[in-house]
mmCIF file of C-alpha atoms and ligand atoms in Angstrom:
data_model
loop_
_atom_site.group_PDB
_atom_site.id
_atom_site.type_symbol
_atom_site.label_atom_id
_atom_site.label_comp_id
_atom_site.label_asym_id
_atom_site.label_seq_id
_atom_site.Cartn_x
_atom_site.Cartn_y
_atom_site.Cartn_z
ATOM 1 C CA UNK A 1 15.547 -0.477 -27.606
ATOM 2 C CA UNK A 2 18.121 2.646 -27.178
ATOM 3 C CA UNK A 3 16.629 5.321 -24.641
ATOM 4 C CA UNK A 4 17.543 8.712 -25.386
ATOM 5 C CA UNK A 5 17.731 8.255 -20.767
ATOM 6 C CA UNK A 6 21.251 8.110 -20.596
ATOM 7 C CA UNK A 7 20.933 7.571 -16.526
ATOM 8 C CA UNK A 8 17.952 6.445 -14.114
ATOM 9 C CA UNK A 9 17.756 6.025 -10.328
ATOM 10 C CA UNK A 10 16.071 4.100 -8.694
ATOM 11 C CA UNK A 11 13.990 5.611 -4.983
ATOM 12 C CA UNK A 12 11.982 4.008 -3.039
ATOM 13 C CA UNK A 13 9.877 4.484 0.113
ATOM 14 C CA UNK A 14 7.467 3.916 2.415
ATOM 15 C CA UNK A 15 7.617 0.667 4.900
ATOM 16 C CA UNK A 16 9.161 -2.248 3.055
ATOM 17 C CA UNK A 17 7.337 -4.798 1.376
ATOM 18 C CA UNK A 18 8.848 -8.791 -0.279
ATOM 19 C CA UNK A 19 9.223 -7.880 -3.549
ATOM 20 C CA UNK A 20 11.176 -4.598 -3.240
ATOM 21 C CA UNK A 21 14.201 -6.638 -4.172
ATOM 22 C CA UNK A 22 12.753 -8.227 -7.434
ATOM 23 C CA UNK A 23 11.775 -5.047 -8.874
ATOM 24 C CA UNK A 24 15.095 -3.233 -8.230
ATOM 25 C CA UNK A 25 17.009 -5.868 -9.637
ATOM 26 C CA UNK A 26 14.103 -5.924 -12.616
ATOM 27 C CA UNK A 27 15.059 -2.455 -13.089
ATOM 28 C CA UNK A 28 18.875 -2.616 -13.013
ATOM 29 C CA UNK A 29 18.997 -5.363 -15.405
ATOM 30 C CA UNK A 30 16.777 -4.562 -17.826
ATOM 31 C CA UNK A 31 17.956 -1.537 -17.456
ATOM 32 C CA UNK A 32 22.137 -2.573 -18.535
ATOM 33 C CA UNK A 33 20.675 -5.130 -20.824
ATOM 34 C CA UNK A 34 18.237 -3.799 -23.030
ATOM 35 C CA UNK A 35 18.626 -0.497 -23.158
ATOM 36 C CA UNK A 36 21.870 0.638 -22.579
ATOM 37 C CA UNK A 37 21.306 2.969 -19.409
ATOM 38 C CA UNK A 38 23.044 3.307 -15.895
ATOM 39 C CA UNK A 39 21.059 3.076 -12.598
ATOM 40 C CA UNK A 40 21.584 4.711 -9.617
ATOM 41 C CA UNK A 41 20.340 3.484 -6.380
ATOM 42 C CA UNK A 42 18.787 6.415 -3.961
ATOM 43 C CA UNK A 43 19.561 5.333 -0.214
ATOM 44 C CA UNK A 44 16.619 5.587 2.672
ATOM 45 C CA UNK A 45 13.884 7.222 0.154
ATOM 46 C CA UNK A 46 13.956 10.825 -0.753
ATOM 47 C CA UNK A 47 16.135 11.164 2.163
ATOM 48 C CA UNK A 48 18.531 9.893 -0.518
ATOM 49 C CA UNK A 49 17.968 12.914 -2.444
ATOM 50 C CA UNK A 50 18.443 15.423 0.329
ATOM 51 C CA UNK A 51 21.585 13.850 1.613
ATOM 52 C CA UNK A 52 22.874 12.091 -1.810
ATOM 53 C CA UNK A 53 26.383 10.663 -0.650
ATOM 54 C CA UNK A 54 25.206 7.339 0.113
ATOM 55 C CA UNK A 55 23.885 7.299 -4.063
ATOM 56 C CA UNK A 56 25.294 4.718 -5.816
ATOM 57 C CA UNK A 57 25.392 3.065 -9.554
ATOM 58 C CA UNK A 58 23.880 -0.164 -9.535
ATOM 59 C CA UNK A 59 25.660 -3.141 -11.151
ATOM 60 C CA UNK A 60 24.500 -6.528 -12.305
ATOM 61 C CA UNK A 61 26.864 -7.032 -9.201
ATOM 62 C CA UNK A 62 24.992 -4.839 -7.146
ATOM 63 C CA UNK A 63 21.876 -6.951 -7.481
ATOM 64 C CA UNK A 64 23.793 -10.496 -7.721
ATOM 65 C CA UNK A 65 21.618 -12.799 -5.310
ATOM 66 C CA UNK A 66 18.764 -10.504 -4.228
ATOM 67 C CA UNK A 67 16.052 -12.016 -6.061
ATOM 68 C CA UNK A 68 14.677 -14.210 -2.724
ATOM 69 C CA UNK A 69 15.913 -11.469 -0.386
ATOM 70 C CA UNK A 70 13.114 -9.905 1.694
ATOM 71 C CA UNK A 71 13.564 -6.040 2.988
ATOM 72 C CA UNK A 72 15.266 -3.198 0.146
ATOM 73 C CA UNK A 73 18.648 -3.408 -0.288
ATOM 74 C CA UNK A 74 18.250 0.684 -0.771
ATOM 75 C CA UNK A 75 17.243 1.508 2.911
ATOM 76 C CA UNK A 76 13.775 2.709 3.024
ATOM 77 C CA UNK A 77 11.765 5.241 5.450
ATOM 78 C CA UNK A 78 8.217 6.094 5.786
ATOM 79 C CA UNK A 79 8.949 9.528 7.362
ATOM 80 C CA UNK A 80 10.386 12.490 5.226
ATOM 81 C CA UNK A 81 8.628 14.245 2.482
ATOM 82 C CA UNK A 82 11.213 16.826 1.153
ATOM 83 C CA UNK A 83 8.294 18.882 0.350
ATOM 84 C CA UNK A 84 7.487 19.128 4.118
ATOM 85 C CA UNK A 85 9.880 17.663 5.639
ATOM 86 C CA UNK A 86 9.855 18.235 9.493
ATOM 87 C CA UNK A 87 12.992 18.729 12.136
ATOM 88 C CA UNK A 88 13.013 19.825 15.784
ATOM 89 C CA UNK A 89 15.275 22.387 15.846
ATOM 90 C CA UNK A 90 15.961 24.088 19.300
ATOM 91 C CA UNK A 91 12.738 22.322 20.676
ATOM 92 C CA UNK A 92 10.615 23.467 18.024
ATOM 93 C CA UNK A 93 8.972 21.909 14.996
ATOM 94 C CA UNK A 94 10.222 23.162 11.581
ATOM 95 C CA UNK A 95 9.600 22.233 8.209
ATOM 96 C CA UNK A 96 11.622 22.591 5.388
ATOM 97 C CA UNK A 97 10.773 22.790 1.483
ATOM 98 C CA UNK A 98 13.741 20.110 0.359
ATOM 99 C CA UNK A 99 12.306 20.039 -3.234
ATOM 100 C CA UNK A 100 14.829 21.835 -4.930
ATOM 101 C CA UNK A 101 17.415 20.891 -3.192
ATOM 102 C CA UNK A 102 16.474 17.036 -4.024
ATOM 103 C CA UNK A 103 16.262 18.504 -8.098
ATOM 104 C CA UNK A 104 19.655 19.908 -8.347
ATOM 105 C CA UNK A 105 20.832 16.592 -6.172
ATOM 106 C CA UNK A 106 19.569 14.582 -9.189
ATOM 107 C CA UNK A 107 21.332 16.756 -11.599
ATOM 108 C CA UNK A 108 24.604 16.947 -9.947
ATOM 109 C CA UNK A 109 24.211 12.920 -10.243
ATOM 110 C CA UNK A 110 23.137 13.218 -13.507
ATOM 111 C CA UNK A 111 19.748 11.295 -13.166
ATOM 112 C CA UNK A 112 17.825 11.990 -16.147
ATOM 113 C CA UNK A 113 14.768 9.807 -14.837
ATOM 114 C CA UNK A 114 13.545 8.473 -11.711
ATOM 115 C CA UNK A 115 11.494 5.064 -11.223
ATOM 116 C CA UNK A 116 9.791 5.724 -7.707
ATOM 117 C CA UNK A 117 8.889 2.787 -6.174
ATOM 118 C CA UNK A 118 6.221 3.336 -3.217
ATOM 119 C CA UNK A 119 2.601 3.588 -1.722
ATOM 120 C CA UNK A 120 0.038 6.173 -1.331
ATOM 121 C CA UNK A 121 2.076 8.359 0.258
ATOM 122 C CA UNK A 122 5.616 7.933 -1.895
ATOM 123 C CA UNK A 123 3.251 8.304 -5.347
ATOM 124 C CA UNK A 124 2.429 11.541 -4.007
ATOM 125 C CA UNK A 125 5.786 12.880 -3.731
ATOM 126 C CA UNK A 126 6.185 11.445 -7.036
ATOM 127 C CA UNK A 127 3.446 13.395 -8.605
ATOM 128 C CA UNK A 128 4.388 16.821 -6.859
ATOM 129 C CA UNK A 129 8.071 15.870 -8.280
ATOM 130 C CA UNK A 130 6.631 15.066 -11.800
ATOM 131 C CA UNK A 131 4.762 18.582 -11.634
ATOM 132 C CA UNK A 132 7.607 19.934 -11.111
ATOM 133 C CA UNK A 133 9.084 18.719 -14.707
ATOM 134 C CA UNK A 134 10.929 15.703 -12.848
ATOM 135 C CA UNK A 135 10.557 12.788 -15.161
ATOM 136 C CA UNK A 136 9.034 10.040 -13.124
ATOM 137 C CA UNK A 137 7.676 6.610 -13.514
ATOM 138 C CA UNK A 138 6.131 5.148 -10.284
ATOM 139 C CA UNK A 139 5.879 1.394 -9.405
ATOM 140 C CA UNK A 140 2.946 0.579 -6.896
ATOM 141 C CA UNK A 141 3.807 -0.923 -3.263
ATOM 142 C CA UNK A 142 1.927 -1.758 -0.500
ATOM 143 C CA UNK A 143 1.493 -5.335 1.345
ATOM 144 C CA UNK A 144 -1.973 -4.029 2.356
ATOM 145 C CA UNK A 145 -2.908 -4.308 -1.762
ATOM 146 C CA UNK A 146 -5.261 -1.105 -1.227
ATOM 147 C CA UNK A 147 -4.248 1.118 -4.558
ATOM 148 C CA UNK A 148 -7.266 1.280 -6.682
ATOM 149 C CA UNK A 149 -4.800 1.423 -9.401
ATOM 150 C CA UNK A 150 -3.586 -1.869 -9.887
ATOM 151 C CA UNK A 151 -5.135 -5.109 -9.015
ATOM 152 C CA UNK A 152 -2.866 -6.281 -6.608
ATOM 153 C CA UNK A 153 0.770 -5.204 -4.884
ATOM 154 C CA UNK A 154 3.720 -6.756 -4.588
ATOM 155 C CA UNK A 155 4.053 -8.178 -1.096
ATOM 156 C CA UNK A 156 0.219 -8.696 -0.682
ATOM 157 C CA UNK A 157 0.935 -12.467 -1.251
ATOM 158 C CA UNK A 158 3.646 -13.222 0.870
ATOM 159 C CA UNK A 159 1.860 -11.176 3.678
ATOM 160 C CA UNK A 160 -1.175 -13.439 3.081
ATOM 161 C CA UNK A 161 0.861 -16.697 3.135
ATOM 162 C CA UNK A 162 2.340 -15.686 7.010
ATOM 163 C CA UNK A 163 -0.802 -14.767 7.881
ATOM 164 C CA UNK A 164 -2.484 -18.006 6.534
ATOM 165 C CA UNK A 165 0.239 -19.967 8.345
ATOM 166 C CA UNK A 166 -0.003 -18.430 11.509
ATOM 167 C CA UNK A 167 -4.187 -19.049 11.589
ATOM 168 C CA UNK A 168 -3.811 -22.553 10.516
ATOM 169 C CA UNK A 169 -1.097 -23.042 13.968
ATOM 170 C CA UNK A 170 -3.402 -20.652 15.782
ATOM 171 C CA UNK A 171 -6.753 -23.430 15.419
ATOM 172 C CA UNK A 172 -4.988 -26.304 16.940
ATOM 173 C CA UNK A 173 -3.919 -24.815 19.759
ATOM 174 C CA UNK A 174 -7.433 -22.925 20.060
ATOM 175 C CA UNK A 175 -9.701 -26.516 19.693
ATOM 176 C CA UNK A 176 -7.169 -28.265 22.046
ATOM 177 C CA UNK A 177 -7.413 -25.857 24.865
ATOM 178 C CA UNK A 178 -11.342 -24.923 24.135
ATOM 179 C CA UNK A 179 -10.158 -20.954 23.383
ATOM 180 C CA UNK A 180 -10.951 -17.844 21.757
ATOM 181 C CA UNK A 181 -7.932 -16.707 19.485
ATOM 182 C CA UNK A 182 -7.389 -13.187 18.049
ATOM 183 C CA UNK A 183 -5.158 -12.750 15.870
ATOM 184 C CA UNK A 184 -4.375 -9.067 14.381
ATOM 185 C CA UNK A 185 -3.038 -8.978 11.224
ATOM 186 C CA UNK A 186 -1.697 -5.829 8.880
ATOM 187 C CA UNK A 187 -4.074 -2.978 7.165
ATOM 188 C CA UNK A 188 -4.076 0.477 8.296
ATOM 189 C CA UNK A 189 -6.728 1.730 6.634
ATOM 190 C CA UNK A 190 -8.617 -1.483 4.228
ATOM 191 C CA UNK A 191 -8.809 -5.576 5.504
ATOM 192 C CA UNK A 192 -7.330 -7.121 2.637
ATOM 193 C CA UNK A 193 -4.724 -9.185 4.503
ATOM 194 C CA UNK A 194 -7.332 -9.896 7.182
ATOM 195 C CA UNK A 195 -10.254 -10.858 4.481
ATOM 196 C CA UNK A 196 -8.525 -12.772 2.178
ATOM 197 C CA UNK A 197 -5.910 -14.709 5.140
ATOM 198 C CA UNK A 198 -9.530 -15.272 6.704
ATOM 199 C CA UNK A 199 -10.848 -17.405 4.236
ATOM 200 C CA UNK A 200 -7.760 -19.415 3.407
ATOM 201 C CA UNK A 201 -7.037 -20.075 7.075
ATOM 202 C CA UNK A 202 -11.235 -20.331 8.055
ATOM 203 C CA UNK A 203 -11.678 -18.239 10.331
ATOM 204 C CA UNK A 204 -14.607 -17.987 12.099
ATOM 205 C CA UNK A 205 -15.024 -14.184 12.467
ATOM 206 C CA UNK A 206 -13.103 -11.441 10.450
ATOM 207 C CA UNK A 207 -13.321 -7.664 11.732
ATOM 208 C CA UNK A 208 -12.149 -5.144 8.999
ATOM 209 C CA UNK A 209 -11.775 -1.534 8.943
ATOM 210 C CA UNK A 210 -14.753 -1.605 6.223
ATOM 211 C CA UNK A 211 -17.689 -3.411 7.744
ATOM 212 C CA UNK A 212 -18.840 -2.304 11.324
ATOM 213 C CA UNK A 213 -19.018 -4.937 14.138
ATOM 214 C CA UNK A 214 -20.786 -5.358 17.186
ATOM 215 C CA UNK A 215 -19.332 -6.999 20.141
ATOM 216 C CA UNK A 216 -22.955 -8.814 20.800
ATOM 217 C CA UNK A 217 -22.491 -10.182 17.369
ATOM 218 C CA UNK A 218 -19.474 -11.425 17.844
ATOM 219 C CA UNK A 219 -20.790 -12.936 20.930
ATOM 220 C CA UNK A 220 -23.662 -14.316 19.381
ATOM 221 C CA UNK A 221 -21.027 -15.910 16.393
ATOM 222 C CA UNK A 222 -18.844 -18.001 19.580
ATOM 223 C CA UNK A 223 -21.993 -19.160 21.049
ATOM 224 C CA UNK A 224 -23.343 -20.579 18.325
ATOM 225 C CA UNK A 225 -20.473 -21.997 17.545
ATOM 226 C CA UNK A 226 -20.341 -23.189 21.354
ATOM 227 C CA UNK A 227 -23.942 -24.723 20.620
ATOM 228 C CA UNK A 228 -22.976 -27.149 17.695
ATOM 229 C CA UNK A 229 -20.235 -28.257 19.848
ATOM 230 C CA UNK A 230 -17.340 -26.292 18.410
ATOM 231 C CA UNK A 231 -15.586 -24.868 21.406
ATOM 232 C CA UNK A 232 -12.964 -22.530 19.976
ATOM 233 C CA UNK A 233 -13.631 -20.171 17.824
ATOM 234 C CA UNK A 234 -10.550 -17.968 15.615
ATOM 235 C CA UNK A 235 -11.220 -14.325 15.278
ATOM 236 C CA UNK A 236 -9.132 -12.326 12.403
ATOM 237 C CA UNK A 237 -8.626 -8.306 13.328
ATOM 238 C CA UNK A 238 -7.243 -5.879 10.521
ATOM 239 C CA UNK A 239 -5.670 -3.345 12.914
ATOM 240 C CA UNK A 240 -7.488 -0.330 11.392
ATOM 241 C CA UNK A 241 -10.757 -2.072 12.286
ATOM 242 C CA UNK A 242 -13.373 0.490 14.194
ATOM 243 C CA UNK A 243 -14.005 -0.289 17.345
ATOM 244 C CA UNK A 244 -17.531 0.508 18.509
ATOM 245 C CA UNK A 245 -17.790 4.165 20.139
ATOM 246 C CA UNK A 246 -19.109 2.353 23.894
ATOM 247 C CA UNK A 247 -18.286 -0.902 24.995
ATOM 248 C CA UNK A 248 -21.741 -3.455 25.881
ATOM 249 C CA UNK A 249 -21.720 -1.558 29.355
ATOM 250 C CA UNK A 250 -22.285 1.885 27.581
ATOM 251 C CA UNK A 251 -18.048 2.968 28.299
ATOM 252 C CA UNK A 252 -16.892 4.990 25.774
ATOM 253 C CA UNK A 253 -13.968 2.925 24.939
ATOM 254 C CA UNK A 254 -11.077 4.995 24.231
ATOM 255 C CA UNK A 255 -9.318 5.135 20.759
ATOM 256 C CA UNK A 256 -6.417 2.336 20.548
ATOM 257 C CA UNK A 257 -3.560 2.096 17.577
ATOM 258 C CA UNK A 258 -2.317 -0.722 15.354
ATOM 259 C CA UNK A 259 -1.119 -3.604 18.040
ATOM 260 C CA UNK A 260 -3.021 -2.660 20.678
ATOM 261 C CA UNK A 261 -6.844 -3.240 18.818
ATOM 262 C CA UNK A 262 -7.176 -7.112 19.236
ATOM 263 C CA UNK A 263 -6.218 -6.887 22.367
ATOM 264 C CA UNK A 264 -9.030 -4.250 23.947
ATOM 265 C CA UNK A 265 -11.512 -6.505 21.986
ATOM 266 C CA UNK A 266 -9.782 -9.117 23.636
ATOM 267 C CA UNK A 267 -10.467 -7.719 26.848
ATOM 268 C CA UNK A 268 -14.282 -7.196 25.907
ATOM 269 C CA UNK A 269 -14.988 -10.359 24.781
ATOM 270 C CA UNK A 270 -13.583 -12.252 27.817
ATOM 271 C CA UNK A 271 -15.761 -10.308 30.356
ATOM 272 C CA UNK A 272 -18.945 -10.999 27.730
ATOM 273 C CA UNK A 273 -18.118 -14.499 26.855
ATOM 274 C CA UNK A 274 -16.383 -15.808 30.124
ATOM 275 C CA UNK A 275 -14.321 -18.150 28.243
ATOM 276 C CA UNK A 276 -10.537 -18.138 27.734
ATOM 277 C CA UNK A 277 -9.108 -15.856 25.206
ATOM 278 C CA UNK A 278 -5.331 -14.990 23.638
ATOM 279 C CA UNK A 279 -4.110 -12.442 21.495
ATOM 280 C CA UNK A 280 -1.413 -12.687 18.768
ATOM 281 C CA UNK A 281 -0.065 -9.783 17.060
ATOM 282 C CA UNK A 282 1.548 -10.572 13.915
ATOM 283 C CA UNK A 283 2.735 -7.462 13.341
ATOM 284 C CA UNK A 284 6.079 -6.762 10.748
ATOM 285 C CA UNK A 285 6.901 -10.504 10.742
ATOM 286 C CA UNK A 286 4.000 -10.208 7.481
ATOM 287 C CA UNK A 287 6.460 -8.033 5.540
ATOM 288 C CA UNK A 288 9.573 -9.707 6.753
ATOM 289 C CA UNK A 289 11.276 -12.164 4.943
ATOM 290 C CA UNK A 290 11.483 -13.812 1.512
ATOM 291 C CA UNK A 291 9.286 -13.542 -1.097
ATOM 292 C CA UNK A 292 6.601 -15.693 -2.414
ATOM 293 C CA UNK A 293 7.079 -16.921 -6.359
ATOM 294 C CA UNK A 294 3.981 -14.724 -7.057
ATOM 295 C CA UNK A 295 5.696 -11.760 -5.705
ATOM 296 C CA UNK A 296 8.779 -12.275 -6.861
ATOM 297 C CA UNK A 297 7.105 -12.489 -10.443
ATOM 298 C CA UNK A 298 5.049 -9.413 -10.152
ATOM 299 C CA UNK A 299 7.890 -7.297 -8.835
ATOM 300 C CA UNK A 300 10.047 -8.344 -11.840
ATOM 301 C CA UNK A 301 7.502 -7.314 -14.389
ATOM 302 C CA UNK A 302 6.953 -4.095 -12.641
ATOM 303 C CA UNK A 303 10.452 -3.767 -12.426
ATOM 304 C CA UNK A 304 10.649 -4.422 -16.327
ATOM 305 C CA UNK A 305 7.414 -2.949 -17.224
ATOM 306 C CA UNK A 306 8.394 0.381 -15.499
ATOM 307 C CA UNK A 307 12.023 0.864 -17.056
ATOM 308 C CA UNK A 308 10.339 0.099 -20.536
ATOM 309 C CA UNK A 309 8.551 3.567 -19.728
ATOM 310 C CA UNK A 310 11.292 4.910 -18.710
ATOM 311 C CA UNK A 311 13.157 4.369 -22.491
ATOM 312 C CA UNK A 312 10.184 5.300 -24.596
ATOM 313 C CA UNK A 313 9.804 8.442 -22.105
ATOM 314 C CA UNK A 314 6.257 7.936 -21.129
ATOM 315 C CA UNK A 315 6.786 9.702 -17.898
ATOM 316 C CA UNK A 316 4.218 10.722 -15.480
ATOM 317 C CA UNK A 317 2.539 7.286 -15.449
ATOM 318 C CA UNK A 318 2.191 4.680 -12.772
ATOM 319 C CA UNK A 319 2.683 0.782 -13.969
ATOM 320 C CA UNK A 320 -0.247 -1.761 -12.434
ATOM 321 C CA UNK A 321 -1.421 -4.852 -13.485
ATOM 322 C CA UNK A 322 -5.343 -4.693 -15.141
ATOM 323 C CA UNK A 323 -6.990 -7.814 -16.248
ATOM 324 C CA UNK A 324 -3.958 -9.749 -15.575
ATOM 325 C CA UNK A 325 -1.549 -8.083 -17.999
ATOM 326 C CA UNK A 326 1.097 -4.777 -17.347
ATOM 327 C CA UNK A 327 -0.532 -1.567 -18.013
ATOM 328 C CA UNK A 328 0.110 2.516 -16.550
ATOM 329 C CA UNK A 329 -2.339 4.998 -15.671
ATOM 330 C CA UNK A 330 -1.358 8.501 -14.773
ATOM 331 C CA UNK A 331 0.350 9.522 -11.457
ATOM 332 C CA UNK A 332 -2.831 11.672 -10.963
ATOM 333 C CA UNK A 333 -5.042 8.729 -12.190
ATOM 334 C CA UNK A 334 -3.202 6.031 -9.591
ATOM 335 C CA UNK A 335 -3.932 8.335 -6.392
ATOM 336 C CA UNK A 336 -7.365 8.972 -7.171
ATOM 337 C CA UNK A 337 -8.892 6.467 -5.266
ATOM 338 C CA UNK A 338 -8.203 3.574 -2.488
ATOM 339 C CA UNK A 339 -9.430 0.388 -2.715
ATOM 340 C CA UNK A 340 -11.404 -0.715 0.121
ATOM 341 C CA UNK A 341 -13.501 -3.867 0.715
ATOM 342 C CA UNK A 342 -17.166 -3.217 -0.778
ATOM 343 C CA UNK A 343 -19.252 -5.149 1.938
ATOM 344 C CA UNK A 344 -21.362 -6.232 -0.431
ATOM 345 C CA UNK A 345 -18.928 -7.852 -2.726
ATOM 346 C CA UNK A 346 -18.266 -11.137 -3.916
ATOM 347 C CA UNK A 347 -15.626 -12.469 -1.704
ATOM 348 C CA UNK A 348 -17.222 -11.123 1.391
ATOM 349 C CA UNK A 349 -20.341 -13.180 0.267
ATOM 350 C CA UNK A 350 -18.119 -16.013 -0.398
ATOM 351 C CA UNK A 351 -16.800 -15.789 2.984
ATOM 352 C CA UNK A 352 -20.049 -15.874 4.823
ATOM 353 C CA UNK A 353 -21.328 -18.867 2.571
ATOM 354 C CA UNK A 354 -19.174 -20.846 4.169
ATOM 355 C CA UNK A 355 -19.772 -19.438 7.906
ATOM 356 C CA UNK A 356 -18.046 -16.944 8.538
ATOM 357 C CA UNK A 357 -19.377 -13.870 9.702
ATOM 358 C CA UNK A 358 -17.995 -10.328 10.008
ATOM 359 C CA UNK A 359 -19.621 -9.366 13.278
ATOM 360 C CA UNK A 360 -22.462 -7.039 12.182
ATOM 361 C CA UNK A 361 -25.944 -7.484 11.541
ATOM 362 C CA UNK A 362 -25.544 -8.890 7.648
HETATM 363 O O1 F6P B 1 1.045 0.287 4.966
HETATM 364 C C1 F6P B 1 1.745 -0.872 5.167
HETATM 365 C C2 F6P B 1 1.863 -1.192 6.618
HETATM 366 O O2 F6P B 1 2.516 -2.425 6.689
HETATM 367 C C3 F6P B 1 0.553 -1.209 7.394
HETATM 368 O O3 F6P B 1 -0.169 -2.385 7.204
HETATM 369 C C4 F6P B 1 1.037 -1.006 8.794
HETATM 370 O O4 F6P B 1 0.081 -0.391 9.606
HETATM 371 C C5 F6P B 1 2.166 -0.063 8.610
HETATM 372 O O5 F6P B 1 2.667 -0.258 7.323
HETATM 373 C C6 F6P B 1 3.245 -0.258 9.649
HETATM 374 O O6 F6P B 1 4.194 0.721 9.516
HETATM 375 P P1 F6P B 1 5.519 0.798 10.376
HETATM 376 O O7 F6P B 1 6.527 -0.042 9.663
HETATM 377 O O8 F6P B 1 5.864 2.235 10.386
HETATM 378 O O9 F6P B 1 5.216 0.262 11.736
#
């Protein structure tokens, strides 16, 4: 099909996530071979639109070979909004308003359409651009898979498979030396990564953001482990999880970021327990790398699915994947709501059938 888009860029934003690569290349070719319109690749985000010399068109060249590539090959930040976007100038804290600057940017380029490619945060830029009369078409990206909007993410998968790996090395080493591992793994805000890499790699306890532990519960969990004569135990953190308010000595215990979480349970645990405990951090190694097949697939048909938008000028509209096939809600629609882990759901029941438990009461 013909668009009446003549030319289309291409921003994304946000951290990273394997995939990125399939979908731009999605884009670019679909975009040359089907209907008939240039690409332009946006460097480092919006940042790209605020500072456009490092825009480029995109050529089946361009995107020769970066199907397994992990990373963007675009650059990517998750600072910047150009409708706030802050600088220090003589020691103080300024923001700008960058919008309009970033509009006649994409004129002067002559980008008729933009596919934003992004999480929470870049789809809400892309909504305040698309109020602004900007035609936009957003493609969902997160590794932590917690947009409401679409069933799963790009990235999610591959994310899963490190973190599955890294449990399954993590319980030899734990049952041959008789230890406590903790391993923290990625999501800020929901336990996705930490649920789902949990059950594939059978873990014994998983602490999420969305279910409330107890550090007696935990407790209880190794010792009764301890008492059927298993005598390591594997612990899964998300690194948003909350962290009690007092430790079991009545200390408030003092608020800790991403990295630093499994480790002050850590610390907890080994006075409680008495037993030998490590910490791994996984930390970016889950969205470094190559893609898995799954993500490679799903980035390609958002790629596709969101530059067939783009020619039949349905703008304003997010693609995501319902029931298994590609579908688009609104950009208002797709920010509505996060997806979080319902305690009470299926796969959390699955995941105590088989024994593990989440640290609280049940
Ligand atoms: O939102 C995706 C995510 O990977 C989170 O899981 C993690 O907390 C965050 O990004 C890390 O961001 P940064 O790359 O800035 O350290």
């Amino acid at each position: 099909m013909k668009s009446s888009v003549r030319t289309l860029a291409i921003v994304n934003g946000g951290g990273d996530a394997p995939g990125l690569n399939p979908v731009i290349r999605a884009i670019v070719r679909s975009s040359i071979y089907e209907h008939n319109m240039r690409v332009i690749g946006i460097r480092n985000g919006f940042d790209g639109l605020i500072w456009p010399e490092g825009a480029k068109e995109m050529t089946e060249e361009t995107v020769s070979g970066i199907l397994p590539r992990g990373g963007t090959i675009l650059g990517t930040t998750n600072r910047g909004n150009p409708f706030a976007y802050i600088t220090t100038e003589n020691g103080q804290e300024v923001v700008h308003d960058y919008s309009d600057l970033c509009m006649d940017n994409a004129r002067r380029l002559g980008i008729e359409a933009m596919i934003v490619i992004g999480g929470d945060g870049t789809q809400h830029i892309a909504r305040d651009f698309s109020r602004r009369g900007v035609n936009i078409v957003g493609v969902p990206k997160t590794i932590d898979n917690d947009l409401d909007a679409t069933e799963v993410t790009f990235g999610f998968d591959t994310a899963l498979v490190i973190a599955t790996e890294a449990i399954d090395r993590l319980h030899t080493t734990a049952e041959s030396h008789h230890r406590v591992m903790l391993i923290e793994l990625m999501g800020r805000d929901a336990g996705w990564i930490a649920l789902h890499a949990g059950i594939a790699g059978g873990a014994h306890i998983i602490l999420v953001p969305e279910i409330p532990f107890s550090f007696e519960a935990v407790c209880d969990a190794v010792r009764a482990r301890e008492l059927r004569g298993k005598h390591f135990s594997i612990i899964v953190v998300a690194e948003g999880v909350k962290l009690p308010a007092d430790d079991p000595q009545g200390k408030p215990i003092p608020p800790v970021g991403p990295g630093g979480v499994a480790n002050v349970i850590a610390d907890i645990l080994r006075e409680m327990l008495r037993k030998e405990i490590r910490v791994t951090v996984l930390g970016h190694v889950q969205r470094g790398g190559s893609p898995t097949p799954f993500d490679r697939i799903l980035g390609t048909r958002f790629g596709v699915a969101a530059t067939d938008l783009v020619a039949k000028g349905q703008f304003g509209r997010m693609v995501c994947l319902k029931a298994g096939k590609m579908a688009s809600v609104s950009l208002d629609e797709a920010l509505e709501k996060m997806k979080f882990i319902e305690p009470g759901c299926e796969i959390v029941h699955a995941a105590r059938a088989v024994g593990a438990t989440f640290g609280d009461s049940e």
